[in-house]
Tab-separated table of C-alpha atoms in Angstrom:
chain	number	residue	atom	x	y	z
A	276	UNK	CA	-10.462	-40.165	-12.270
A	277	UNK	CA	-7.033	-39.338	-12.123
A	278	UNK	CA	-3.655	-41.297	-14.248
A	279	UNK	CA	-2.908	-44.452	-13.603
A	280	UNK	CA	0.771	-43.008	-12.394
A	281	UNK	CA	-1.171	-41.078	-10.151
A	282	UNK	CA	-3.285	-43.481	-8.989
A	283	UNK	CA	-0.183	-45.406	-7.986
A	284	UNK	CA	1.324	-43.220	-6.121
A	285	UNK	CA	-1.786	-42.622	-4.515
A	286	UNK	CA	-1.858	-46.312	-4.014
A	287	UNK	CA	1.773	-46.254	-2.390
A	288	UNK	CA	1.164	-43.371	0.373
A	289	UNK	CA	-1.679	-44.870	1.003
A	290	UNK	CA	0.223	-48.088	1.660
A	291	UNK	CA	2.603	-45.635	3.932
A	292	UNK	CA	-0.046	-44.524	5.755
A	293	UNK	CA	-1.469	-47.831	6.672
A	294	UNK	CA	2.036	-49.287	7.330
A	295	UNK	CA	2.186	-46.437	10.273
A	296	UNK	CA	-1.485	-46.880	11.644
A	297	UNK	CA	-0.862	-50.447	12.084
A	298	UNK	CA	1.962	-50.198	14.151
A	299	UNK	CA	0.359	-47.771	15.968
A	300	UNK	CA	-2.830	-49.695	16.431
A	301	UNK	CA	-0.740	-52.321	18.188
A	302	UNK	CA	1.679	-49.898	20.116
A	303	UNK	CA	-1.572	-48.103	21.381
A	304	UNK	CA	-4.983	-49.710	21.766
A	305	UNK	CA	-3.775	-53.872	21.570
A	306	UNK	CA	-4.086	-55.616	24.664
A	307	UNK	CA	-0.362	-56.584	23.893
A	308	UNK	CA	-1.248	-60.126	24.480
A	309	UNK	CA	1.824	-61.739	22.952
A	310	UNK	CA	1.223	-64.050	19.841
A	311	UNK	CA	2.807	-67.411	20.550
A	312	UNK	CA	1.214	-69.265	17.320
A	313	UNK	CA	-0.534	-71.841	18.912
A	314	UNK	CA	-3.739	-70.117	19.684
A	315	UNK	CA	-5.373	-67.739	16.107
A	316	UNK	CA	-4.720	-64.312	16.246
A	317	UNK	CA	-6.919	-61.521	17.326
A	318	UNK	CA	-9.787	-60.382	14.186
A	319	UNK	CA	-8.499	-56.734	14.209
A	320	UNK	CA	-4.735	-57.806	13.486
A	321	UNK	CA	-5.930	-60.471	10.794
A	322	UNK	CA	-8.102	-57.217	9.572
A	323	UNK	CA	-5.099	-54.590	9.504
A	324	UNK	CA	-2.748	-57.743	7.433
A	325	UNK	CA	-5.232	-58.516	5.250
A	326	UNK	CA	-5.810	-54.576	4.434
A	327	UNK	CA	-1.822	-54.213	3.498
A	328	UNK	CA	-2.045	-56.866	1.515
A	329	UNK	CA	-4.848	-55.842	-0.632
A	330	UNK	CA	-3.304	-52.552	-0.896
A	331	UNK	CA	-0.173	-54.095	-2.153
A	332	UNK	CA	-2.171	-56.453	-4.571
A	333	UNK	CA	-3.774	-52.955	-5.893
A	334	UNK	CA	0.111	-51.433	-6.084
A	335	UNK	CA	0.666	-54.694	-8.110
A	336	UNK	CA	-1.811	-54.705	-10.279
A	337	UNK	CA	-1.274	-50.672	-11.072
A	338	UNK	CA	1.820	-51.292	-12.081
A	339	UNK	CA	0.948	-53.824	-14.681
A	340	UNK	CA	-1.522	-51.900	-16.237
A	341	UNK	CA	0.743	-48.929	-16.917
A	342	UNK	CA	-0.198	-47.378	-20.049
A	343	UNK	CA	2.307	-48.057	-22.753
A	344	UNK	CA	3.987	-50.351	-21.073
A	345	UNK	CA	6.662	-51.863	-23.129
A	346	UNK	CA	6.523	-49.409	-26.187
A	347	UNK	CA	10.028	-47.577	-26.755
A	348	UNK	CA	9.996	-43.951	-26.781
A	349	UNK	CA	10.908	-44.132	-30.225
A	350	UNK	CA	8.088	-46.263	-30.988
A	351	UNK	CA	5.882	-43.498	-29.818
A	352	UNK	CA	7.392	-40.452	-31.543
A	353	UNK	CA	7.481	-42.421	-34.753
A	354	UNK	CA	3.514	-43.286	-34.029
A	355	UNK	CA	2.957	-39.578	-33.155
A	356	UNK	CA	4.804	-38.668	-36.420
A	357	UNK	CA	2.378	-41.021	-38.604
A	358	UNK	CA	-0.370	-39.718	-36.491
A	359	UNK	CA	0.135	-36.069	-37.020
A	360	UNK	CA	0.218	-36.872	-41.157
A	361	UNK	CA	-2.207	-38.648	-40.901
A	362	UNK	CA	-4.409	-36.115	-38.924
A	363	UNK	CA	-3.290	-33.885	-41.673
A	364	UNK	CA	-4.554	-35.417	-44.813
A	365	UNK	CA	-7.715	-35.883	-42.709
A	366	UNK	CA	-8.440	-32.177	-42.223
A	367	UNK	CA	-7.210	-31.819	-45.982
A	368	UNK	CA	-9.916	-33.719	-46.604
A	369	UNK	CA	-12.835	-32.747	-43.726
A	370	UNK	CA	-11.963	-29.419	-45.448
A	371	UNK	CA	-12.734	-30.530	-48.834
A	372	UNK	CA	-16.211	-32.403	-47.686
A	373	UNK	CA	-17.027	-29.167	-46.051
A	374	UNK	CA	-16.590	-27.369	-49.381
A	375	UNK	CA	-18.569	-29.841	-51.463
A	376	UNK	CA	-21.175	-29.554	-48.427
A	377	UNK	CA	-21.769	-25.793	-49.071
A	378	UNK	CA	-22.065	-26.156	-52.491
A	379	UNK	CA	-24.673	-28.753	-52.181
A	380	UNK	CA	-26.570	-26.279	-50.267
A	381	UNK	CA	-26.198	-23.287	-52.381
A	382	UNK	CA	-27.413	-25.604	-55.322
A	383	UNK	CA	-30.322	-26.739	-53.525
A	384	UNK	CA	-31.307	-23.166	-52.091
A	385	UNK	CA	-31.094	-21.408	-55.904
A	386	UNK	CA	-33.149	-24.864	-56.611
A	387	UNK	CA	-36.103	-23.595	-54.102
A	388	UNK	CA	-35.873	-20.068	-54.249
A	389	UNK	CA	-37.206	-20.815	-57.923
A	390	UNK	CA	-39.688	-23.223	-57.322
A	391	UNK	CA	-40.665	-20.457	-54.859
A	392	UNK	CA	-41.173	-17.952	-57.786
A	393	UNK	CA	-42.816	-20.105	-60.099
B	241	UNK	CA	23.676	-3.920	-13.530
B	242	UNK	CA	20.438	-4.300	-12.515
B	243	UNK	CA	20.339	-4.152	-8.634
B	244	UNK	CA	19.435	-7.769	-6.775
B	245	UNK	CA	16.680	-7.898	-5.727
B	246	UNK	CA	14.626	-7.904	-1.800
B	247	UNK	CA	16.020	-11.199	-0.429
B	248	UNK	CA	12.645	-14.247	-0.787
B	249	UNK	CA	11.741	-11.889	-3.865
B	250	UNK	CA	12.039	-15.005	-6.069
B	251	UNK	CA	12.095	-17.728	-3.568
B	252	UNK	CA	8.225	-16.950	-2.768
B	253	UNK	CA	5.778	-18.863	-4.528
B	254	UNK	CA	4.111	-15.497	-5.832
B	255	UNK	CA	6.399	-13.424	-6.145
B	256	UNK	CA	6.396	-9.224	-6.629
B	257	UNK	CA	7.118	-7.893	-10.148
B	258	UNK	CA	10.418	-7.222	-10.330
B	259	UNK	CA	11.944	-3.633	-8.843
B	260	UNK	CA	13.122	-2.397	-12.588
B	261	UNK	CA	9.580	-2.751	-14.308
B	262	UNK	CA	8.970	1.446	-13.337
B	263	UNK	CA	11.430	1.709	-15.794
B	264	UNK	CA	9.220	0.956	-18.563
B	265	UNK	CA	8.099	4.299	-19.160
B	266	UNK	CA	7.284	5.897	-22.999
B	267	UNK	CA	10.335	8.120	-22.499
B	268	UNK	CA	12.808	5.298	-21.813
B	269	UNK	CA	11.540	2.407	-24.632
B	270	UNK	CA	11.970	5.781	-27.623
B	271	UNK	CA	15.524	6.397	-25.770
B	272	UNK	CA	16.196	2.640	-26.139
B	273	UNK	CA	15.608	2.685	-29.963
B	274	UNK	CA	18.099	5.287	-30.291
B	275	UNK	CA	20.449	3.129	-28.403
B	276	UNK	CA	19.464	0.177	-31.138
B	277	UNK	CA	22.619	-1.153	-32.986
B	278	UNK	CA	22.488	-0.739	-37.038
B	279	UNK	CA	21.395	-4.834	-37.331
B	280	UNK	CA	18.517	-3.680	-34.546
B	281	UNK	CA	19.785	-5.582	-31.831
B	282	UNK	CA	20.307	-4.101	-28.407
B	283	UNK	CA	23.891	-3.587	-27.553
B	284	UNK	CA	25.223	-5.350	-23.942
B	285	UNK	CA	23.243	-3.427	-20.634
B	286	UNK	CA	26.531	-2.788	-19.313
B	287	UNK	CA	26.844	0.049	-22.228
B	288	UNK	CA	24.118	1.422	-21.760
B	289	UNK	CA	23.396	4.562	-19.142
B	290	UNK	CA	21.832	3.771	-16.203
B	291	UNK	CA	18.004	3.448	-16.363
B	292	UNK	CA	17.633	2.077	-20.141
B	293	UNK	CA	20.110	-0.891	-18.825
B	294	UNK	CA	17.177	-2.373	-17.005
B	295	UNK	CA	15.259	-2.830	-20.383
B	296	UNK	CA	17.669	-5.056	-22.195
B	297	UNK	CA	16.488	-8.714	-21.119
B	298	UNK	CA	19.306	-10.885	-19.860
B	299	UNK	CA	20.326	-13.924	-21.320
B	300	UNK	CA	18.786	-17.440	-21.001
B	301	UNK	CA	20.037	-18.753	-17.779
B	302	UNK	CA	22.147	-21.678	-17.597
B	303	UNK	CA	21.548	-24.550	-15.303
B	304	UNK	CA	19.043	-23.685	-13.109
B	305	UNK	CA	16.682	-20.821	-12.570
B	306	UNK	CA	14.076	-20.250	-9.620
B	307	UNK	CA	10.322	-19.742	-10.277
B	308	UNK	CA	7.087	-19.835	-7.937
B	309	UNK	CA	9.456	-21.201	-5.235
B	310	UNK	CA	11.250	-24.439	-7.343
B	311	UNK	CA	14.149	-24.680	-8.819
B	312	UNK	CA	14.403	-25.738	-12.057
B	313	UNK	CA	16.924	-27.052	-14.606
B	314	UNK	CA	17.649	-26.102	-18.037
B	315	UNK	CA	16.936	-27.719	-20.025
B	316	UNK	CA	14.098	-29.089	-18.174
B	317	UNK	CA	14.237	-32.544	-16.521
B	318	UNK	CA	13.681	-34.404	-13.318
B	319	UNK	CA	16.805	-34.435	-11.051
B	320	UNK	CA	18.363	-37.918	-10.217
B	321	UNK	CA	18.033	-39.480	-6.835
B	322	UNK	CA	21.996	-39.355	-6.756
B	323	UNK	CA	21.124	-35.878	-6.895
B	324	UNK	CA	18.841	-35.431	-3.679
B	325	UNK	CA	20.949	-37.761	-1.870
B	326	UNK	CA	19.012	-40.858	-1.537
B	327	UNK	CA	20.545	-44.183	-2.844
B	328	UNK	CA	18.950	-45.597	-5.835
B	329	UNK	CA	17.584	-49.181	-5.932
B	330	UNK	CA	16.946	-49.235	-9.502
B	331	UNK	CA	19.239	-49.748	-12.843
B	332	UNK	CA	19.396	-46.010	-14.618
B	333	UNK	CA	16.510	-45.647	-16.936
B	334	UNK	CA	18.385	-43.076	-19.176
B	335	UNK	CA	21.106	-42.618	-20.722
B	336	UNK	CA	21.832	-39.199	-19.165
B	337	UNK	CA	21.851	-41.215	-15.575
B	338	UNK	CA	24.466	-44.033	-17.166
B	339	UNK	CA	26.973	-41.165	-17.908
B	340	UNK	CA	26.466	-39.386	-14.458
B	341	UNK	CA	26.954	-42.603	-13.195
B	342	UNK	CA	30.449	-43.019	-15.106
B	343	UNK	CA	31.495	-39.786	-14.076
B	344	UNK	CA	31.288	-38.707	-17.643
B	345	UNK	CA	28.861	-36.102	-17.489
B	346	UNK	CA	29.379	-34.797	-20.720
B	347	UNK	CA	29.102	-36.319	-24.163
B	348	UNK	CA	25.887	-38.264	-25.333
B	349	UNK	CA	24.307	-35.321	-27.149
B	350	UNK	CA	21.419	-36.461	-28.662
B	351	UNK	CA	21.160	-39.746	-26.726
B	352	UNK	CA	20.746	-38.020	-23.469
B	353	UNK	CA	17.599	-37.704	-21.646
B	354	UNK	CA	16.773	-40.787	-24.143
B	355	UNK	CA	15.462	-43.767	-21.652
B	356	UNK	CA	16.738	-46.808	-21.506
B	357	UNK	CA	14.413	-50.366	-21.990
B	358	UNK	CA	14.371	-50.829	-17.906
B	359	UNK	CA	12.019	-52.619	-17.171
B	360	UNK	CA	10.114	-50.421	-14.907
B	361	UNK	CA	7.027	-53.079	-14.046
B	362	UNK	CA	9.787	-55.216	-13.320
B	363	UNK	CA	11.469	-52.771	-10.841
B	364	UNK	CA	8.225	-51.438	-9.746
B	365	UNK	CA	7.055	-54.909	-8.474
B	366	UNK	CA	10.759	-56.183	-6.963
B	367	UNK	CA	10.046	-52.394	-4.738
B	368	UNK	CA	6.752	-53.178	-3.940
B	369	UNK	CA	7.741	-56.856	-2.763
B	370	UNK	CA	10.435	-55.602	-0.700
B	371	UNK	CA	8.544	-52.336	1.051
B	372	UNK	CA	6.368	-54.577	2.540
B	373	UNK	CA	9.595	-57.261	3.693
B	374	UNK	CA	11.121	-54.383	4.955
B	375	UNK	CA	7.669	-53.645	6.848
B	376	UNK	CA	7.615	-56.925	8.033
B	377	UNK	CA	10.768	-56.837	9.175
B	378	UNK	CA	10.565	-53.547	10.986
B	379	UNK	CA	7.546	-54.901	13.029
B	380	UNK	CA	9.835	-57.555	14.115
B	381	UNK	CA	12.492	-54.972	15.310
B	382	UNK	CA	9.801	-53.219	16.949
B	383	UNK	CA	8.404	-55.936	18.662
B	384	UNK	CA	12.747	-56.961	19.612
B	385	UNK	CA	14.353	-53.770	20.268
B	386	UNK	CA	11.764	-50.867	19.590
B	387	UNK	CA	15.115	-48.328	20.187
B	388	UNK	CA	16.430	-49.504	16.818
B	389	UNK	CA	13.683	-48.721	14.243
B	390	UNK	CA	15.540	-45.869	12.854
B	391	UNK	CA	17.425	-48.374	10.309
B	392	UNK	CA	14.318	-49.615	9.242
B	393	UNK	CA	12.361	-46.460	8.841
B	394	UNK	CA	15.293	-45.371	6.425
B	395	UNK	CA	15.124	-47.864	4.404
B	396	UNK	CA	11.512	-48.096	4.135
B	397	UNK	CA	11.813	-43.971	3.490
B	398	UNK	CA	13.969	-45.215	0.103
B	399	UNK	CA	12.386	-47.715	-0.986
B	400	UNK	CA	9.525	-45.495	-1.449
B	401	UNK	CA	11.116	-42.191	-2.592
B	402	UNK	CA	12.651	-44.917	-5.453
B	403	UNK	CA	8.892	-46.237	-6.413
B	404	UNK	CA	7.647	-42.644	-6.574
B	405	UNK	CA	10.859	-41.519	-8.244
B	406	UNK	CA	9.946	-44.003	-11.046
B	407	UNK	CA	6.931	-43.341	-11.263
B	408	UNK	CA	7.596	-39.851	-12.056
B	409	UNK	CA	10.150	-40.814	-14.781
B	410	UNK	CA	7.626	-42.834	-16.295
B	411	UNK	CA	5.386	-39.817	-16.907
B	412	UNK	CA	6.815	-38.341	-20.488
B	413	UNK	CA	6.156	-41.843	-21.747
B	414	UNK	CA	2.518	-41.685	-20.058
B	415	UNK	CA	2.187	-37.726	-21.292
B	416	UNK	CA	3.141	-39.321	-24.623
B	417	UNK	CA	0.907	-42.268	-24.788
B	418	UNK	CA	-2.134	-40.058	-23.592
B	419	UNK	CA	-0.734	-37.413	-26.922
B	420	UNK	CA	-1.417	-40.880	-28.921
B	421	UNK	CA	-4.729	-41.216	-27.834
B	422	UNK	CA	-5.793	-38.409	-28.075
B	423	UNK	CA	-4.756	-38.002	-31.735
B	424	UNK	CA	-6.194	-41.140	-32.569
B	425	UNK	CA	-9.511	-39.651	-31.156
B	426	UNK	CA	-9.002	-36.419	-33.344
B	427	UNK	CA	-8.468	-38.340	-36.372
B	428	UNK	CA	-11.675	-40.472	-36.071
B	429	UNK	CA	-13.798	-37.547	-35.077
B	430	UNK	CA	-12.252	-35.752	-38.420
B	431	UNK	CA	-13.211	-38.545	-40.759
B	432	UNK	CA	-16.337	-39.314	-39.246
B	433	UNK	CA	-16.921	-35.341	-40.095
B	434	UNK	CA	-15.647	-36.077	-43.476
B	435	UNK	CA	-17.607	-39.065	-43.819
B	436	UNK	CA	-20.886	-37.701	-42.866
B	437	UNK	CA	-20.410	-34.146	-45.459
B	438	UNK	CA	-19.659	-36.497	-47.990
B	439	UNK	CA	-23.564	-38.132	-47.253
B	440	UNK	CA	-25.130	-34.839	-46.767
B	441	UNK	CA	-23.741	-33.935	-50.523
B	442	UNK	CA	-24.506	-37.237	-51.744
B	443	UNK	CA	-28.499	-36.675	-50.383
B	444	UNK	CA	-28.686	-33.257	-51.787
B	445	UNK	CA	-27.566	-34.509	-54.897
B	446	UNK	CA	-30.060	-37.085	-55.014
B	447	UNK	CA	-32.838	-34.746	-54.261
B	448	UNK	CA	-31.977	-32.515	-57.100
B	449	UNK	CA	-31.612	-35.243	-59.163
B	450	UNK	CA	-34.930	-36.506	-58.142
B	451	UNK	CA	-36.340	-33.106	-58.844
B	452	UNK	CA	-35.353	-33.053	-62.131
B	453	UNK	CA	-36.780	-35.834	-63.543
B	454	UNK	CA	-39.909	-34.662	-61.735
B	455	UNK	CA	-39.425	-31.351	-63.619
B	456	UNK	CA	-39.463	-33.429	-66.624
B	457	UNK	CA	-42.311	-35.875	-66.085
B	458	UNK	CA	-44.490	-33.093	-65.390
B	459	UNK	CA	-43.676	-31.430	-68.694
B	460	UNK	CA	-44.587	-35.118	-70.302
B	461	UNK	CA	-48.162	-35.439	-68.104
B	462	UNK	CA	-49.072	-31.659	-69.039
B	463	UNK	CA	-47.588	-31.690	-72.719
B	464	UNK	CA	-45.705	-28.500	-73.884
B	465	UNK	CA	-45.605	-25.364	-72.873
B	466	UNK	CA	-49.478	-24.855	-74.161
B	467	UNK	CA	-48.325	-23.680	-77.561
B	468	UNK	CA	-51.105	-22.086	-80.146
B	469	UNK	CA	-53.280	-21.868	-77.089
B	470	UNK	CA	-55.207	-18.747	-75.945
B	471	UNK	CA	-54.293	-16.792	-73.100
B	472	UNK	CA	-56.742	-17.840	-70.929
B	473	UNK	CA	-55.440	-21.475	-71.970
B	474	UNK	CA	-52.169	-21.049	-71.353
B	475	UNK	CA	-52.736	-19.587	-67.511
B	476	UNK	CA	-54.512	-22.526	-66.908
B	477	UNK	CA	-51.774	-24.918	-68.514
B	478	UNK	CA	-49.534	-22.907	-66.213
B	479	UNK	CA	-51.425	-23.348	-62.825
B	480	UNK	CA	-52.288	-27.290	-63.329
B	481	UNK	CA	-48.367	-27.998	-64.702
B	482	UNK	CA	-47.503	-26.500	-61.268
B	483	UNK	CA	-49.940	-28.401	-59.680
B	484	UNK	CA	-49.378	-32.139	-61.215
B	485	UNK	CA	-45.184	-30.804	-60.235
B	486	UNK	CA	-46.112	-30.151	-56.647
B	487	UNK	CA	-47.539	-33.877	-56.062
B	488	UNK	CA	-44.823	-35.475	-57.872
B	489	UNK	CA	-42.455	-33.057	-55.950
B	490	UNK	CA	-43.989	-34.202	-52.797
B	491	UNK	CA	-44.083	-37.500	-53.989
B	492	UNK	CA	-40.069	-37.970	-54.861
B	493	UNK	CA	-39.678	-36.269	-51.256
B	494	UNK	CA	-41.671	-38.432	-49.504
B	495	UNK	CA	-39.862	-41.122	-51.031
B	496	UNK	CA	-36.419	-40.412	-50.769
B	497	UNK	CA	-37.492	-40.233	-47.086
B	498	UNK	CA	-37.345	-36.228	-46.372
């Protein structure tokens, strides 16, 4: 699935494109009956202003759920700073676990290598 | 001077290597070092005789360059709407766009390219609300005067170069945020790494620990070493000690749940 910013622009041409097959719907295939209010109007022009509606809900509702809406930029480099310490101390330590790790293993294979001999 | 090169030679999106790389031969790099000034560096091409001047790079460009096609700006970032001639609907998200809007141009240093707190959801949604007025409205020209759609079409043609024009300011922050996550990710897979070493050592240790006090209880059940004993004896002491240790081995392993 692609970025939300993507997915919003996607959202927006799509919008585009419906805006021009609409009009050309009407210019093309309606019967050009004129629309005086009175009577409802036809389904498939209810149908194609319904559609750009939803599409402009969907716009909408992309928009608020941009990520990181509403966080400075300096917010984020300061979050990326504590992250990337953070990530450091980590490995520090994944590193050290690691070490311990082997050792345990060493210890246990002298341990059956001479249980093995006895 | 290097010679310019075949016109559309950098304007294509794949482009030929450039005309001067045959002069990269063995002969001319060793007659380059020659040419080397005493701190190393490579004096100005325009020096130099006429093939090894191809081999000195040029300097950085300034402003723009051309690659695969684009043009692009250095240092790298997204040109203004001012800039492609279409009027923006917006406030300036960054500081950089405030001073070309003053006519200053210059000056901010380290507070350009910084973005402003625009509301962009804000903006985003007062666009979206008035493409589809301006839609509206050019259905009602159409249906009036269909001659006279060209106003309309314009400014429906802005409205949405401005909501993809924000959009694609917006990505840094978005390129950023997904930097975040990701890092978050990296740090819990690290300490879950740590976390589960740390149990592996902790089980081994148990284990061993378990193994030695087996060790010891079967010393206790079998008594000794077999001291004073006679040979025979003793092989026998041997073979059941390592016996009675093998069950309680099992035993503790079995128990400690493999």
């Amino acid at each position: 699935m692609a970025d939300r910013l993507s997915q919003l622009q996607d959202a927006i041409d799509q919008m585009a494109t419906q805006f021009f097959s609409a009009l050309r719907y009407i210019a093309v295939i309606d019967d050009k009956t004129t629309f005086d209010g009175t009577s409802p109007p036809p389904a498939a022009k209810v149908e194609l202003a319904r559609d750009l509606i939803f599409k402009s809900k969907q716009i909408e509702f992309l928009i608020t759920s941009l990520p990181g809406i509403g966080v400075s930029e300096d917010e984020q480099q300061e979050r990326l700073k504590s992250l990337e310490t953070e990530l450091k101390e980590a490995e520090e330590e994944r590193c050290r676990a690691v070490q311990e790790r082997e050792a345990a293993a060493e210890k246990l294979d002298a341990v059956i290598r001479r249980l093995r001999r006895f | 001077m290097p010679q310019e090169p075949p016109p559309g030679a950098l304007s294509s999106a794949f482009p030929p290597p450039p005309t001067y790389y045959t002069h990269f031969t063995e002969e001319n790099l060793t007659a380059l070092k020659s040419h080397r000034l005493e701190d190393g560096t490579l004096p100005p091409d325009d020096t130099l005789p006429d093939p090894l001047c191809y081999l000195v790079p040029p300097p950085p460009p300034a402003g723009s360059y051309r690659a695969f096609g684009e043009e692009w700006m250095v240092p790298e970032r997204y040109p203004s709407l001012e800039e492609a001639g279409i009027r923006q609907l917006y406030p300036p998200t960054s500081m950089a766009a405030v001073a070309a809007a003053n006519g200053g141009g210059g000056g901010g240093g380290a507070d350009k390219g910084k973005e402003l707190t625009v509301d962009r959801t804000v903006e985003l949604r007062r666009l979206s609300k008035s493409l589809l007025l301006n839609y509206l409205e050019l259905v009602g020209v159409m249906g009036m005067a269909p001659e006279q759609f060209h106003e309309k079409t314009a400014d429906l043609e802005t409205i949405l170069f401005n909501m993809h024009h924000l959009i694609n300011e917006y990505r840094p922050h978005q390129a950023r945020e997904t930097l975040c996550l990701r890092m978050e990710e990296q740090l819990e897979r690290t300490r879950r790494e740590t976390e589960e070493n740390r149990k592996a050592v902790a089980k081994v240790e148990d284990i061993l620990a378990g193994l030695e006090l087996v060790a010891k209880r079967a010393d206790a059940i079998c008594g000794g070493d077999g001291l004073g004993a006679g040979r025979e004896k003793k092989v026998d002491d041997g073979v059941a000690k390592a016996r009675v240790r093998d069950v309680e081995a099992w035993k503790a392993l079995v128990g400690m749940g493999g």
